[in-house]
Amino acid sequence: MSIIGRFLQSVVEKGSLQVTHPDGTSETYGAPTAGYPDISIRLADKNVVRQILLDPRLGAAETFMDGRLIVEQGDIMGLVQLLRANKPFERGGKLKDPSAFKKFRDHVAGSLDRINFLGRSKSNVAHHYDIGNDLYDLFLDDDLQYSCAYWDFERRGPDMTLEQAQADKKAHIVAKLDLRPGQRVLDIGCGWGGMALYLHRTTGVEVVGITLSKEQLKKARERAEKEGVADKVKFELIDYRDLAQRDAGAFDRIVSVGMFEHVGTPQFRTFFRSCANLMTDDGVMLLHTIGRMGGPGTTDAFTRKYIFPGGYIPALSETLEASEQFRMIATDVENLRLHYAFTLREWYKRTVDNRDKIVALYDERFYRMWIFYLAGATAAFENGGMCNYQIQFSRNRRTLPITRNYIAEAEKNLTA
């Protein structure tokens, strides 16, 4: 049995994985099992195995991107799902226990990558979001919501669309903000403006959305002009740290969706201090972020290198610890355990359906990188340690109603 064979034999028990080597020989691991995929891959050259064993996730990603790890039966989503589902987070399983050296290397690399001073934050954002809006138009919903949707299957039924789930996500968040006429709202990391425009459209509040992406800013401003609300919904290219210096105490509410993952642990306290300073004494904030269901960790090398440089998925413990320093009272915490998995599967499907357009925009390697990213993220939310947290903060314990009934009532009105 080959070296990689011994590795895979210890991993794959349910479902089957056939590996064809460069010399034409093949080995099969596991056995067909209901609910688990059956996958066949071919390794184009002998260096594929070495590259994967040196760093399983980055090596697998790069050999797949280069067309040297070829999925012949099934797809990359099925391959990643098969490996991750055999060692789920709930059972404490890992594909491989990293060496002490690798743990140290990843810790140092991740810590340096997450420092995220202002100039670096701008370049990190540009790496992911300024590659052109055309890509995001191809796989996101029609409102360009690039964050976890809210899948209310009990209410909507099993056939609800991504568009409906994203509309319900916005309503779910807005209900938790407990908005009042005349209030000013800050949207930190406003994306292409969908949340800010929804806030004004449904409640009449004035909104300022901030981003570090020039592409997002351009699109958001165009949308506000088209809706005739540019005087009520304004967008700026500015960092939250700079805004806190300029507009202290200017906002009744803050919403931040899918941005905290880019802050980096060294800046956690700066982020919450800035938010506290930006709010009124009765301010409320809703933070929607990907989170770890375990303790603090590190960002894997593939994600650091290709997807979110400077990014880090926070544990709930370190998020709350940082917020507690600045009288940010955690008044409500919700764990969206599987919602992002459903969202990512829909993004993956739309990406695959638009393969030819994406290859024409970029190239084949970029397309394979993108589907590897979506497949890996899906597996992390289905069987790994990732989830989404919605954390509501208040600066005054008496600002919000003392039960959660107001959330359900407001949400019902918004989605009627």
Short mmCIF file of C-alpha atoms in Angstrom, two decimals:
data_model
loop_
_atom_site.label_atom_id
_atom_site.label_comp_id
_atom_site.label_asym_id
_atom_site.label_seq_id
_atom_site.Cartn_x
_atom_site.Cartn_y
_atom_site.Cartn_z
CA MET A 1 0.00 0.00 0.00
CA SER A 2 1.26 3.48 -0.89
CA ILE A 3 2.08 6.17 1.66
CA ILE A 4 -1.03 8.12 0.81
CA GLY A 5 -2.94 4.83 0.92
CA ARG A 6 -2.05 4.30 4.56
CA PHE A 7 -3.14 7.86 5.28
CA LEU A 8 -6.47 7.49 3.46
CA GLN A 9 -7.18 4.06 4.92
CA SER A 10 -7.19 5.62 8.38
CA VAL A 11 -9.61 8.33 7.22
CA VAL A 12 -12.16 6.88 4.81
CA GLU A 13 -14.51 4.34 6.38
CA LYS A 14 -17.92 5.38 5.04
CA GLY A 15 -18.32 6.07 1.36
CA SER A 16 -15.60 5.03 -1.06
CA LEU A 17 -12.57 6.71 -2.56
CA GLN A 18 -10.70 5.21 -5.51
CA VAL A 19 -7.25 6.63 -6.22
CA THR A 20 -5.56 5.97 -9.55
CA HIS A 21 -1.82 6.59 -9.46
CA PRO A 22 0.36 7.95 -12.32
CA ASP A 23 1.49 4.41 -13.22
CA GLY A 24 -2.12 3.30 -13.72
CA THR A 25 -2.48 1.26 -10.53
CA SER A 26 -5.43 2.01 -8.28
CA GLU A 27 -6.46 1.56 -4.65
CA THR A 28 -9.90 1.86 -3.07
CA TYR A 29 -10.65 2.94 0.50
CA GLY A 30 -13.87 2.68 2.48
CA ALA A 31 -17.08 1.11 1.23
CA PRO A 32 -20.29 2.42 -0.34
CA THR A 33 -22.49 3.80 2.43
CA ALA A 34 -25.87 5.50 2.25
CA GLY A 35 -25.50 9.25 2.67
CA TYR A 36 -21.80 9.30 1.77
CA PRO A 37 -20.43 9.95 -1.75
CA ASP A 38 -18.40 7.54 -3.86
CA ILE A 39 -15.48 9.39 -5.44
CA SER A 40 -12.74 8.48 -7.91
CA ILE A 41 -9.63 10.62 -8.38
CA ARG A 42 -6.54 10.36 -10.55
CA LEU A 43 -3.10 11.69 -9.63
CA ALA A 44 -1.34 13.06 -12.71
CA ASP A 45 2.24 12.81 -11.42
CA LYS A 46 4.15 11.34 -8.51
CA ASN A 47 4.79 14.73 -6.91
CA VAL A 48 1.08 15.16 -6.14
CA VAL A 49 1.33 12.78 -3.19
CA ARG A 50 4.38 14.53 -1.79
CA GLN A 51 2.74 17.94 -2.07
CA ILE A 52 -0.42 16.76 -0.31
CA LEU A 53 1.40 15.00 2.51
CA LEU A 54 3.57 18.06 3.22
CA ASP A 55 0.46 20.21 3.76
CA PRO A 56 -2.83 18.32 3.17
CA ARG A 57 -5.19 21.25 2.61
CA LEU A 58 -2.89 23.58 0.69
CA GLY A 59 -1.34 20.70 -1.24
CA ALA A 60 -4.70 19.25 -2.21
CA ALA A 61 -5.95 22.69 -3.23
CA GLU A 62 -2.95 23.57 -5.39
CA THR A 63 -2.71 20.20 -7.13
CA PHE A 64 -6.45 20.39 -7.87
CA MET A 65 -6.12 23.99 -9.11
CA ASP A 66 -3.22 22.94 -11.37
CA GLY A 67 -5.21 20.05 -12.86
CA ARG A 68 -2.90 17.43 -11.36
CA LEU A 69 -5.43 16.03 -8.89
CA ILE A 70 -8.31 15.10 -11.19
CA VAL A 71 -11.76 14.14 -9.91
CA GLU A 72 -13.05 11.55 -12.39
CA GLN A 73 -16.18 10.39 -10.55
CA GLY A 74 -18.13 12.90 -8.48
CA ASP A 75 -16.80 16.41 -7.97
CA ILE A 76 -14.57 18.39 -5.62
CA MET A 77 -17.54 19.07 -3.33
CA GLY A 78 -18.06 15.32 -2.94
CA LEU A 79 -14.36 14.65 -2.35
CA VAL A 80 -14.04 17.24 0.41
CA GLN A 81 -17.35 16.16 1.93
CA LEU A 82 -16.24 12.50 1.97
CA LEU A 83 -13.01 13.29 3.82
CA ARG A 84 -14.58 15.71 6.29
CA ALA A 85 -17.73 13.70 7.01
CA ASN A 86 -15.65 10.68 8.05
CA LYS A 87 -14.02 12.73 10.80
CA PRO A 88 -16.69 15.20 11.93
CA PHE A 89 -16.08 17.95 14.46
CA GLU A 90 -18.68 16.48 16.81
CA ARG A 91 -16.51 13.38 17.33
CA GLY A 92 -13.34 15.38 17.67
CA GLY A 93 -11.92 13.89 14.51
CA LYS A 94 -9.07 15.36 12.47
CA LEU A 95 -7.65 14.37 9.12
CA LYS A 96 -4.19 14.50 10.64
CA ASP A 97 -2.65 15.72 13.84
CA PRO A 98 -0.16 18.39 12.79
CA SER A 99 3.40 18.22 14.00
CA ALA A 100 4.65 20.62 16.66
CA PHE A 101 6.62 22.43 13.96
CA LYS A 102 3.54 22.83 11.73
CA LYS A 103 1.48 24.11 14.67
CA PHE A 104 4.19 26.66 15.43
CA ARG A 105 4.57 27.65 11.76
CA ASP A 106 0.82 28.10 11.28
CA HIS A 107 0.52 30.06 14.52
CA VAL A 108 3.31 32.45 13.53
CA ALA A 109 2.07 32.82 9.95
CA GLY A 110 -1.51 33.32 11.05
CA SER A 111 -0.60 35.81 13.76
CA LEU A 112 1.48 37.93 11.38
CA ASP A 113 -1.20 37.73 8.70
CA ARG A 114 -3.93 38.91 11.09
CA ILE A 115 -2.24 42.11 12.30
CA ASN A 116 -4.30 44.12 9.77
CA PHE A 117 -3.08 47.65 10.16
CA LEU A 118 -5.02 50.15 8.06
CA GLY A 119 -2.94 49.91 4.88
CA ARG A 120 -2.89 46.15 5.00
CA SER A 121 -6.63 45.97 5.63
CA LYS A 122 -7.21 47.87 2.38
CA SER A 123 -4.98 45.55 0.35
CA ASN A 124 -6.53 42.44 1.93
CA VAL A 125 -10.02 43.64 1.05
CA ALA A 126 -8.95 44.44 -2.51
CA HIS A 127 -7.52 40.91 -2.88
CA HIS A 128 -10.96 39.37 -2.50
CA TYR A 129 -13.56 42.03 -3.30
CA ASP A 130 -11.94 44.12 -6.02
CA ILE A 131 -11.52 41.27 -8.50
CA GLY A 132 -14.61 42.57 -10.30
CA ASN A 133 -18.32 42.60 -9.56
CA ASP A 134 -19.06 40.32 -12.54
CA LEU A 135 -17.98 37.21 -10.61
CA TYR A 136 -20.30 37.93 -7.69
CA ASP A 137 -23.20 38.65 -10.04
CA LEU A 138 -22.88 35.08 -11.30
CA PHE A 139 -23.30 33.17 -8.03
CA LEU A 140 -24.89 35.46 -5.42
CA ASP A 141 -28.58 36.28 -5.06
CA ASP A 142 -30.08 39.25 -6.87
CA ASP A 143 -29.34 41.55 -3.89
CA LEU A 144 -25.65 40.53 -3.77
CA GLN A 145 -25.70 39.28 -0.19
CA TYR A 146 -22.26 37.70 0.34
CA SER A 147 -22.94 36.21 3.76
CA CYS A 148 -24.91 33.43 5.42
CA ALA A 149 -28.60 33.37 4.47
CA TYR A 150 -31.43 32.40 6.83
CA TRP A 151 -33.20 29.19 5.80
CA ASP A 152 -36.59 29.09 7.50
CA PHE A 153 -37.67 25.74 6.02
CA GLU A 154 -40.34 25.25 8.69
CA ARG A 155 -42.14 28.35 7.48
CA ARG A 156 -41.18 28.50 3.80
CA GLY A 157 -41.02 24.81 2.92
CA PRO A 158 -38.13 22.75 1.50
CA ASP A 159 -38.03 24.51 -1.87
CA MET A 160 -37.27 28.03 -0.69
CA THR A 161 -34.83 29.94 -2.89
CA LEU A 162 -31.56 31.64 -2.07
CA GLU A 163 -33.25 34.97 -2.81
CA GLN A 164 -35.94 34.27 -0.20
CA ALA A 165 -33.39 33.05 2.35
CA GLN A 166 -31.31 36.20 1.94
CA ALA A 167 -34.39 38.42 2.26
CA ASP A 168 -35.31 36.55 5.45
CA LYS A 169 -31.74 37.02 6.74
CA LYS A 170 -32.04 40.77 6.38
CA ALA A 171 -35.40 40.76 8.16
CA HIS A 172 -34.00 38.58 10.95
CA ILE A 173 -31.17 41.05 11.53
CA VAL A 174 -33.26 44.19 11.25
CA ALA A 175 -35.75 42.81 13.80
CA LYS A 176 -32.94 42.46 16.32
CA LEU A 177 -31.91 46.10 15.88
CA ASP A 178 -35.23 47.32 17.34
CA LEU A 179 -35.28 50.37 15.09
CA ARG A 180 -37.20 53.60 15.61
CA PRO A 181 -38.09 56.42 13.15
CA GLY A 182 -35.43 59.11 12.95
CA GLN A 183 -32.54 56.88 14.01
CA ARG A 184 -29.17 56.78 12.24
CA VAL A 185 -27.62 53.41 11.45
CA LEU A 186 -24.04 52.54 10.56
CA ASP A 187 -23.37 49.51 8.35
CA ILE A 188 -19.73 48.43 8.85
CA GLY A 189 -18.60 46.39 5.86
CA CYS A 190 -21.62 47.30 3.75
CA GLY A 191 -20.76 45.16 0.74
CA TRP A 192 -22.68 46.19 -2.36
CA GLY A 193 -25.23 48.10 -0.29
CA GLY A 194 -28.09 45.60 -0.04
CA MET A 195 -28.44 45.65 3.75
CA ALA A 196 -28.23 49.45 4.01
CA LEU A 197 -30.85 49.92 1.29
CA TYR A 198 -33.12 47.33 2.93
CA LEU A 199 -32.83 49.09 6.28
CA HIS A 200 -34.00 52.39 4.81
CA ARG A 201 -36.63 50.81 2.57
CA THR A 202 -38.31 48.91 5.41
CA THR A 203 -37.91 51.27 8.37
CA GLY A 204 -37.12 54.72 6.97
CA VAL A 205 -33.91 55.11 9.00
CA GLU A 206 -30.93 56.97 7.62
CA VAL A 207 -27.92 54.76 6.92
CA VAL A 208 -24.22 55.23 6.39
CA GLY A 209 -22.48 52.24 4.87
CA ILE A 210 -18.69 51.93 4.91
CA THR A 211 -16.37 49.65 2.95
CA LEU A 212 -12.72 49.42 1.92
CA SER A 213 -13.59 48.00 -1.50
CA LYS A 214 -13.68 50.47 -4.40
CA GLU A 215 -15.70 48.02 -6.49
CA GLN A 216 -18.32 47.60 -3.77
CA LEU A 217 -18.49 51.34 -3.14
CA LYS A 218 -19.14 52.10 -6.80
CA LYS A 219 -21.94 49.53 -7.04
CA ALA A 220 -23.55 50.58 -3.72
CA ARG A 221 -23.65 54.24 -4.72
CA GLU A 222 -25.11 53.38 -8.11
CA ARG A 223 -27.88 51.39 -6.41
CA ALA A 224 -28.70 54.21 -3.99
CA GLU A 225 -28.91 56.69 -6.87
CA LYS A 226 -31.11 54.32 -8.87
CA GLU A 227 -33.53 53.96 -5.92
CA GLY A 228 -33.56 57.72 -5.40
CA VAL A 229 -32.35 57.50 -1.79
CA ALA A 230 -28.74 58.69 -2.07
CA ASP A 231 -29.52 61.50 0.39
CA LYS A 232 -30.71 58.98 3.00
CA VAL A 233 -28.41 56.02 2.32
CA LYS A 234 -24.82 57.12 1.93
CA PHE A 235 -21.73 55.04 1.29
CA GLU A 236 -18.11 55.90 2.06
CA LEU A 237 -14.69 54.39 1.42
CA ILE A 238 -13.40 54.62 4.97
CA ASP A 239 -12.06 52.35 7.70
CA TYR A 240 -14.09 51.93 10.89
CA ARG A 241 -11.09 53.20 12.90
CA ASP A 242 -10.98 56.47 11.00
CA LEU A 243 -14.74 56.88 11.18
CA ALA A 244 -14.63 56.48 14.97
CA GLN A 245 -12.26 59.45 15.14
CA ARG A 246 -14.55 61.57 12.99
CA ASP A 247 -18.12 60.60 13.99
CA ALA A 248 -18.01 59.68 17.68
CA GLY A 249 -21.47 59.16 19.17
CA ALA A 250 -23.20 59.67 15.82
CA PHE A 251 -25.15 56.42 15.47
CA ASP A 252 -28.14 54.92 17.28
CA ARG A 253 -27.53 51.49 15.77
CA ILE A 254 -24.68 49.58 14.16
CA VAL A 255 -24.96 46.51 11.96
CA SER A 256 -22.00 44.54 10.70
CA VAL A 257 -22.52 41.47 8.54
CA GLY A 258 -19.64 39.28 7.37
CA MET A 259 -16.95 41.85 8.15
CA PHE A 260 -15.64 40.82 11.58
CA GLU A 261 -13.89 37.82 10.00
CA HIS A 262 -11.52 40.33 8.36
CA VAL A 263 -10.62 42.27 11.51
CA GLY A 264 -7.90 39.96 12.85
CA THR A 265 -7.39 39.09 16.52
CA PRO A 266 -4.85 41.87 17.25
CA GLN A 267 -7.55 44.39 16.26
CA PHE A 268 -10.53 42.86 18.12
CA ARG A 269 -10.40 45.34 21.00
CA THR A 270 -9.85 48.24 18.61
CA PHE A 271 -12.93 47.17 16.67
CA PHE A 272 -15.19 47.05 19.72
CA ARG A 273 -13.75 50.25 21.16
CA SER A 274 -14.47 51.97 17.85
CA CYS A 275 -18.02 50.61 17.78
CA ALA A 276 -18.68 51.71 21.36
CA ASN A 277 -17.39 55.19 20.58
CA LEU A 278 -19.47 55.45 17.42
CA MET A 279 -22.74 54.68 19.24
CA THR A 280 -24.94 56.81 21.42
CA ASP A 281 -25.23 55.86 25.10
CA ASP A 282 -28.41 53.91 24.22
CA GLY A 283 -26.90 52.33 21.12
CA VAL A 284 -27.52 48.78 19.93
CA MET A 285 -25.34 46.70 17.62
CA LEU A 286 -25.94 43.48 15.70
CA LEU A 287 -22.80 41.56 14.73
CA HIS A 288 -23.23 38.73 12.21
CA THR A 289 -20.03 36.71 11.82
CA ILE A 290 -18.69 33.30 10.96
CA GLY A 291 -17.45 31.70 14.16
CA ARG A 292 -15.72 28.67 15.60
CA MET A 293 -17.76 26.28 17.72
CA GLY A 294 -14.59 25.33 19.58
CA GLY A 295 -11.88 27.49 21.08
CA PRO A 296 -9.54 29.90 19.25
CA GLY A 297 -7.61 28.44 16.32
CA THR A 298 -5.68 29.40 13.20
CA THR A 299 -6.59 30.12 9.58
CA ASP A 300 -5.49 27.38 7.20
CA ALA A 301 -2.77 28.09 4.66
CA PHE A 302 -5.04 27.83 1.58
CA THR A 303 -7.46 30.43 2.88
CA ARG A 304 -4.63 32.75 3.99
CA LYS A 305 -2.90 32.52 0.63
CA TYR A 306 -5.72 32.52 -1.88
CA ILE A 307 -9.02 33.64 -0.37
CA PHE A 308 -8.93 35.89 2.71
CA PRO A 309 -5.44 37.14 3.53
CA GLY A 310 -5.60 38.65 7.00
CA GLY A 311 -8.83 36.79 7.74
CA TYR A 312 -9.54 34.87 10.91
CA ILE A 313 -12.67 33.04 12.09
CA PRO A 314 -13.21 34.02 15.75
CA ALA A 315 -14.32 31.79 18.59
CA LEU A 316 -17.28 33.09 20.58
CA SER A 317 -15.11 33.28 23.69
CA GLU A 318 -12.54 35.66 22.20
CA THR A 319 -15.22 37.78 20.53
CA LEU A 320 -17.09 38.34 23.78
CA GLU A 321 -13.88 38.81 25.77
CA ALA A 322 -12.84 41.66 23.48
CA SER A 323 -16.27 43.31 23.59
CA GLU A 324 -16.51 43.21 27.38
CA GLN A 325 -13.73 45.75 27.76
CA PHE A 326 -15.91 48.59 26.43
CA ARG A 327 -19.30 48.20 28.11
CA MET A 328 -20.72 46.29 25.17
CA ILE A 329 -23.40 44.13 26.83
CA ALA A 330 -24.10 40.89 24.94
CA THR A 331 -27.91 40.95 25.10
CA ASP A 332 -28.64 38.13 22.65
CA VAL A 333 -26.54 35.38 21.04
CA GLU A 334 -27.78 33.04 18.30
CA ASN A 335 -25.87 30.20 16.68
CA LEU A 336 -26.85 29.56 13.05
CA ARG A 337 -25.42 26.05 12.90
CA LEU A 338 -26.29 24.87 9.38
CA HIS A 339 -27.55 27.95 7.56
CA TYR A 340 -24.22 28.73 5.91
CA ALA A 341 -23.89 25.17 4.61
CA PHE A 342 -27.18 25.56 2.72
CA THR A 343 -26.04 28.96 1.45
CA LEU A 344 -22.67 27.68 0.26
CA ARG A 345 -24.20 24.73 -1.56
CA GLU A 346 -26.38 27.13 -3.50
CA TRP A 347 -23.36 29.35 -4.31
CA TYR A 348 -21.42 26.26 -5.42
CA LYS A 349 -24.27 25.14 -7.70
CA ARG A 350 -24.53 28.57 -9.30
CA THR A 351 -20.75 28.76 -9.72
CA VAL A 352 -20.66 25.38 -11.48
CA ASP A 353 -23.60 26.39 -13.68
CA ASN A 354 -21.62 29.49 -14.73
CA ARG A 355 -18.29 27.74 -15.22
CA ASP A 356 -17.74 28.89 -18.80
CA LYS A 357 -18.44 32.54 -17.93
CA ILE A 358 -16.06 32.44 -14.96
CA VAL A 359 -13.30 30.81 -17.01
CA ALA A 360 -13.79 33.51 -19.65
CA LEU A 361 -13.51 36.22 -16.98
CA TYR A 362 -10.40 34.72 -15.37
CA ASP A 363 -9.08 31.26 -16.29
CA GLU A 364 -9.52 27.58 -15.51
CA ARG A 365 -7.19 27.68 -12.51
CA PHE A 366 -9.15 30.50 -10.90
CA TYR A 367 -12.40 28.59 -11.43
CA ARG A 368 -10.97 25.47 -9.76
CA MET A 369 -9.63 27.59 -6.89
CA TRP A 370 -13.08 29.10 -6.38
CA ILE A 371 -14.97 25.79 -6.31
CA PHE A 372 -12.34 24.32 -3.97
CA TYR A 373 -12.90 27.29 -1.65
CA LEU A 374 -16.68 26.84 -1.71
CA ALA A 375 -16.43 23.06 -1.27
CA GLY A 376 -14.05 23.36 1.67
CA ALA A 377 -16.18 26.00 3.33
CA THR A 378 -19.31 23.86 2.91
CA ALA A 379 -17.62 20.87 4.53
CA ALA A 380 -16.49 23.04 7.44
CA PHE A 381 -20.08 24.12 8.11
CA GLU A 382 -21.56 20.65 7.61
CA ASN A 383 -19.05 18.55 9.50
CA GLY A 384 -16.29 20.85 10.77
CA GLY A 385 -16.19 23.42 13.55
CA MET A 386 -17.62 26.43 11.71
CA CYS A 387 -20.96 28.14 12.36
CA ASN A 388 -22.44 31.63 12.26
CA TYR A 389 -23.04 33.79 15.29
CA GLN A 390 -25.44 36.69 15.54
CA ILE A 391 -24.54 38.69 18.64
CA GLN A 392 -26.66 41.61 19.77
CA PHE A 393 -24.92 44.21 21.92
CA SER A 394 -26.38 47.10 23.85
CA ARG A 395 -24.68 49.91 25.72
CA ASN A 396 -27.55 50.25 28.19
CA ARG A 397 -29.33 47.30 29.78
CA ARG A 398 -32.68 49.18 29.66
CA THR A 399 -32.67 50.12 25.98
CA LEU A 400 -34.18 46.90 24.62
CA PRO A 401 -37.36 45.08 25.72
CA ILE A 402 -36.63 42.51 28.40
CA THR A 403 -38.03 39.55 26.43
CA ARG A 404 -37.37 38.44 22.85
CA ASN A 405 -41.00 38.80 21.75
CA TYR A 406 -40.27 42.04 19.91
CA ILE A 407 -37.88 40.23 17.57
CA ALA A 408 -40.48 37.72 16.38
CA GLU A 409 -43.11 40.42 16.01
CA ALA A 410 -40.90 42.72 13.96
CA GLU A 411 -39.66 39.84 11.83
CA LYS A 412 -43.24 38.75 11.11
CA ASN A 413 -44.14 42.26 9.97
CA LEU A 414 -41.09 42.47 7.73
CA THR A 415 -41.69 39.13 6.03
CA ALA A 416 -45.50 39.20 5.78
#
